[in-house]
Short mmCIF file of C-alpha atoms in Angstrom, two decimals:
data_model
loop_
_atom_site.label_atom_id
_atom_site.label_comp_id
_atom_site.label_asym_id
_atom_site.label_seq_id
_atom_site.Cartn_x
_atom_site.Cartn_y
_atom_site.Cartn_z
CA LYS A 1 92.33 120.82 102.90
CA ASN A 2 95.44 122.97 103.39
CA GLU A 3 98.35 122.03 101.19
CA VAL A 4 102.04 121.60 101.84
CA GLU A 5 104.32 121.37 98.84
CA GLN A 6 107.90 120.17 98.99
CA SER A 7 110.63 120.44 96.40
CA PRO A 8 112.53 118.74 95.05
CA GLN A 9 110.92 115.30 95.36
CA ASN A 10 114.27 113.61 94.83
CA LEU A 11 117.78 114.98 95.24
CA THR A 12 121.12 113.27 94.67
CA ALA A 13 124.28 115.15 95.60
CA GLN A 14 127.94 114.54 96.29
CA GLU A 15 129.40 114.43 99.76
CA GLY A 16 130.31 117.92 100.96
CA GLU A 17 127.70 119.77 98.93
CA PHE A 18 125.35 122.35 100.44
CA ILE A 19 121.79 121.02 100.32
CA THR A 20 118.54 122.98 100.29
CA ILE A 21 115.07 121.47 100.58
CA ASN A 22 112.05 123.71 100.19
CA CYS A 23 108.56 123.69 101.69
CA SER A 24 105.69 126.00 100.81
CA TYR A 25 102.31 126.19 102.51
CA SER A 26 99.03 128.10 102.63
CA VAL A 27 98.18 130.93 105.01
CA GLY A 28 97.35 130.42 108.64
CA ILE A 29 100.06 128.18 110.02
CA SER A 30 101.19 128.54 113.58
CA ALA A 31 104.33 126.39 113.29
CA LEU A 32 106.22 124.18 110.90
CA HIS A 33 108.00 120.90 111.62
CA TRP A 34 110.94 119.40 109.77
CA LEU A 35 111.22 115.63 110.14
CA GLN A 36 113.82 113.09 109.03
CA GLN A 37 113.00 109.50 108.09
CA HIS A 38 115.79 106.99 107.57
CA PRO A 39 115.36 103.75 105.61
CA GLY A 40 113.54 101.34 107.89
CA GLY A 41 110.91 103.81 108.85
CA GLY A 42 111.53 105.66 112.12
CA ILE A 43 110.90 109.41 112.01
CA VAL A 44 112.87 111.94 114.02
CA SER A 45 111.82 115.51 114.63
CA LEU A 46 114.59 117.88 113.54
CA PHE A 47 113.03 121.30 114.10
CA MET A 48 109.82 123.03 114.96
CA LEU A 49 109.76 126.72 114.14
CA SER A 50 107.27 129.53 113.82
CA SER A 51 109.62 132.35 112.80
CA GLY A 52 113.20 133.08 111.87
CA LYS A 53 115.87 130.45 111.88
CA LYS A 54 117.06 127.49 113.94
CA LYS A 55 120.37 125.66 113.76
CA HIS A 56 121.47 122.28 115.04
CA GLY A 57 124.90 121.08 114.02
CA ARG A 58 125.06 121.08 110.22
CA LEU A 59 121.31 121.55 109.85
CA ILE A 60 119.64 124.93 109.51
CA ALA A 61 115.92 125.60 109.16
CA THR A 62 114.45 128.92 108.14
CA ILE A 63 110.91 130.16 107.75
CA ASN A 64 109.54 133.25 106.02
CA ILE A 65 105.96 133.77 107.16
CA GLN A 66 105.19 136.51 104.60
CA GLU A 67 106.35 134.34 101.70
CA LYS A 68 104.75 131.18 103.18
CA HIS A 69 107.99 129.30 102.70
CA SER A 70 110.46 127.30 104.76
CA SER A 71 113.81 125.80 103.86
CA LEU A 72 115.97 123.10 105.37
CA HIS A 73 119.69 123.42 104.65
CA ILE A 74 122.41 120.86 105.22
CA THR A 75 125.98 122.11 105.20
CA ALA A 76 128.94 119.81 104.39
CA SER A 77 126.57 116.96 103.51
CA HIS A 78 127.56 113.40 104.37
CA PRO A 79 126.25 110.01 103.21
CA ARG A 80 124.64 109.52 106.64
CA ASP A 81 122.36 112.48 105.80
CA SER A 82 120.70 110.27 103.17
CA ALA A 83 117.07 110.06 104.24
CA VAL A 84 113.59 111.34 103.45
CA TYR A 85 112.96 114.84 104.79
CA ILE A 86 109.37 115.78 105.51
CA CYS A 87 107.89 119.14 106.38
CA ALA A 88 104.60 119.36 108.26
CA ALA A 89 102.60 122.55 108.74
CA LEU A 90 100.58 123.13 111.87
CA TYR A 91 97.47 124.95 110.74
CA SER A 92 95.47 127.00 113.22
CA GLY A 93 92.12 125.32 113.45
CA GLY A 94 93.38 122.37 111.49
CA GLY A 95 92.27 118.76 111.86
CA ALA A 96 92.63 116.56 114.90
CA ASP A 97 96.40 116.89 115.02
CA GLY A 98 96.46 120.16 113.10
CA LEU A 99 99.22 118.84 110.88
CA THR A 100 99.40 118.70 107.11
CA PHE A 101 102.38 116.75 105.83
CA GLY A 102 104.36 117.23 102.67
CA LYS A 103 105.11 114.14 100.61
CA GLY A 104 108.79 114.26 101.46
CA THR A 105 112.11 114.84 99.72
CA HIS A 106 114.23 111.76 99.15
CA LEU A 107 117.87 112.80 99.59
CA ILE A 108 120.84 110.65 98.59
CA ILE A 109 124.36 111.81 99.36
CA GLN A 110 126.99 109.92 97.40
CA PRO A 111 130.52 109.50 98.78
CA ASP B 1 114.94 110.94 125.88
CA VAL B 2 111.35 110.43 124.89
CA LYS B 3 110.68 106.94 123.71
CA VAL B 4 107.72 105.83 121.63
CA THR B 5 107.72 102.07 121.28
CA GLN B 6 105.66 100.12 118.78
CA SER B 7 105.21 96.49 119.69
CA SER B 8 105.75 94.91 116.28
CA ARG B 9 108.06 95.96 113.48
CA TYR B 10 106.90 93.48 110.88
CA LEU B 11 103.62 91.60 110.72
CA VAL B 12 102.01 89.40 108.12
CA LYS B 13 98.29 88.77 108.58
CA ARG B 14 95.57 87.08 106.59
CA THR B 15 92.56 88.86 105.14
CA GLY B 16 89.76 88.99 107.71
CA GLU B 17 92.01 88.64 110.75
CA LYS B 18 91.75 91.05 113.65
CA VAL B 19 95.01 92.93 114.06
CA PHE B 20 96.28 94.86 117.07
CA LEU B 21 99.09 97.37 116.83
CA GLU B 22 100.33 98.58 120.19
CA CYS B 23 102.14 101.78 121.04
CA VAL B 24 103.61 102.93 124.35
CA GLN B 25 105.18 106.29 125.22
CA ASP B 26 107.16 107.07 128.33
CA MET B 27 106.85 110.87 128.61
CA ASP B 28 103.35 111.29 130.02
CA HIS B 29 102.21 112.94 126.77
CA GLU B 30 98.57 113.92 126.48
CA ASN B 31 98.32 113.42 122.73
CA MET B 32 98.89 110.24 120.81
CA PHE B 33 98.43 109.56 117.11
CA TRP B 34 98.26 106.75 114.61
CA TYR B 35 99.33 107.46 111.03
CA ARG B 36 99.75 105.31 107.97
CA GLN B 37 102.36 106.03 105.34
CA ASP B 38 102.08 104.93 101.72
CA PRO B 39 104.34 105.72 98.78
CA GLY B 40 103.31 108.92 97.04
CA LEU B 41 100.68 109.74 99.66
CA GLY B 42 102.78 110.79 102.62
CA LEU B 43 101.62 110.52 106.20
CA ARG B 44 97.88 110.35 106.82
CA LEU B 45 96.23 110.56 110.21
CA ILE B 46 94.02 107.61 111.14
CA TYR B 47 93.06 108.48 114.74
CA PHE B 48 94.13 110.86 117.44
CA SER B 49 93.68 110.69 121.21
CA TYR B 50 94.02 113.70 123.51
CA ASP B 51 93.35 111.91 126.80
CA VAL B 52 92.52 108.50 128.25
CA LYS B 53 89.40 107.08 126.60
CA MET B 54 89.16 110.15 124.32
CA LYS B 55 89.63 109.88 120.58
CA GLU B 56 88.99 111.75 117.38
CA LYS B 57 88.85 110.49 113.85
CA GLY B 58 91.56 111.59 111.52
CA ASP B 59 91.53 111.71 107.75
CA ILE B 60 91.20 107.97 107.08
CA PRO B 61 89.49 106.21 110.02
CA GLU B 62 87.45 103.73 107.97
CA GLY B 63 88.31 100.13 108.80
CA TYR B 64 90.17 101.09 111.97
CA SER B 65 89.37 101.61 115.63
CA VAL B 66 91.53 102.65 118.58
CA SER B 67 91.73 102.14 122.30
CA ARG B 68 93.35 104.26 124.97
CA GLU B 69 92.70 102.78 128.39
CA LYS B 70 95.92 104.10 129.94
CA LYS B 71 97.67 107.37 129.23
CA GLU B 72 100.87 105.76 128.00
CA ARG B 73 99.29 103.21 125.67
CA PHE B 74 97.43 103.73 122.40
CA SER B 75 96.31 100.75 120.37
CA LEU B 76 95.23 100.61 116.74
CA ILE B 77 92.80 97.84 115.83
CA LEU B 78 92.00 96.52 112.38
CA GLU B 79 88.72 94.68 112.99
CA SER B 80 88.90 92.68 109.77
CA ALA B 81 92.16 93.21 107.91
CA SER B 82 92.02 93.76 104.16
CA THR B 83 94.77 93.84 101.56
CA ASN B 84 94.36 97.60 101.08
CA GLN B 85 95.48 98.04 104.68
CA THR B 86 98.94 96.78 103.79
CA SER B 87 101.06 99.73 104.81
CA MET B 88 103.53 101.19 107.25
CA TYR B 89 101.89 102.36 110.48
CA LEU B 90 103.47 105.00 112.66
CA CYS B 91 102.53 105.93 116.21
CA ALA B 92 103.44 109.35 117.60
CA SER B 93 102.97 111.37 120.76
CA SER B 94 103.34 114.97 121.92
CA TRP B 95 102.41 117.36 124.74
CA GLY B 96 100.01 119.12 122.39
CA GLN B 97 99.75 121.16 119.23
CA GLY B 98 102.79 123.37 118.87
CA TYR B 99 105.08 120.93 120.66
CA THR B 100 107.64 118.54 119.26
CA ILE B 101 106.09 115.35 117.99
CA TYR B 102 107.85 112.04 118.69
CA PHE B 103 107.44 109.02 116.44
CA GLY B 104 107.88 105.31 116.94
CA GLU B 105 109.97 103.13 114.62
CA GLY B 106 106.97 102.08 112.56
CA SER B 107 105.16 98.79 111.99
CA TRP B 108 105.18 97.25 108.55
CA LEU B 109 101.91 95.35 108.07
CA THR B 110 101.31 93.05 105.13
CA VAL B 111 97.82 91.61 104.68
CA VAL B 112 97.69 88.60 102.38
#
């Protein structure tokens, strides 16, 4: 099955720091999702992108198709950004939902 | 805003019981999904439905069945719950592949 690798698995940073979470995948994706999961379980879709860069508030997602790599950046991080961040690759011809999920990056922002 | 609502947040069931997890979405989405999430394993697809009464098995369908009698409602059924089905279950919906996927709040199931 197609793989999605995230790094780091765990990240602790101080409030205000610039955060980068990485996601690498195999060939043949048509899009990539970035998801956020807060303690308690609910998952929110942050971005879906197939090329270039998207920005929403302090969050920026980029994807480099040639390098098979995507990054999620958080500028001026805040304790409320503490969550698990999950990338999910949509593979052309993939399974029922086409999605392969990474195992997540557990981010803690300390005040 | 799209809302995906799961009927129960926390359930405790006994081994062998039949368990129903209900999910309702309010955006007329074609696709609905049931995932389970376990530490270290990430999200795994149990079943997927792309239309009323239509379903496809995901990666881990064993021990589960689903029902989609109405477009907005997708139910996950554990015919005879076992302790290895203790997990967090997430329902999701979307217009289709390549569209934003919307998740419910999750249902924490403990089987004792």
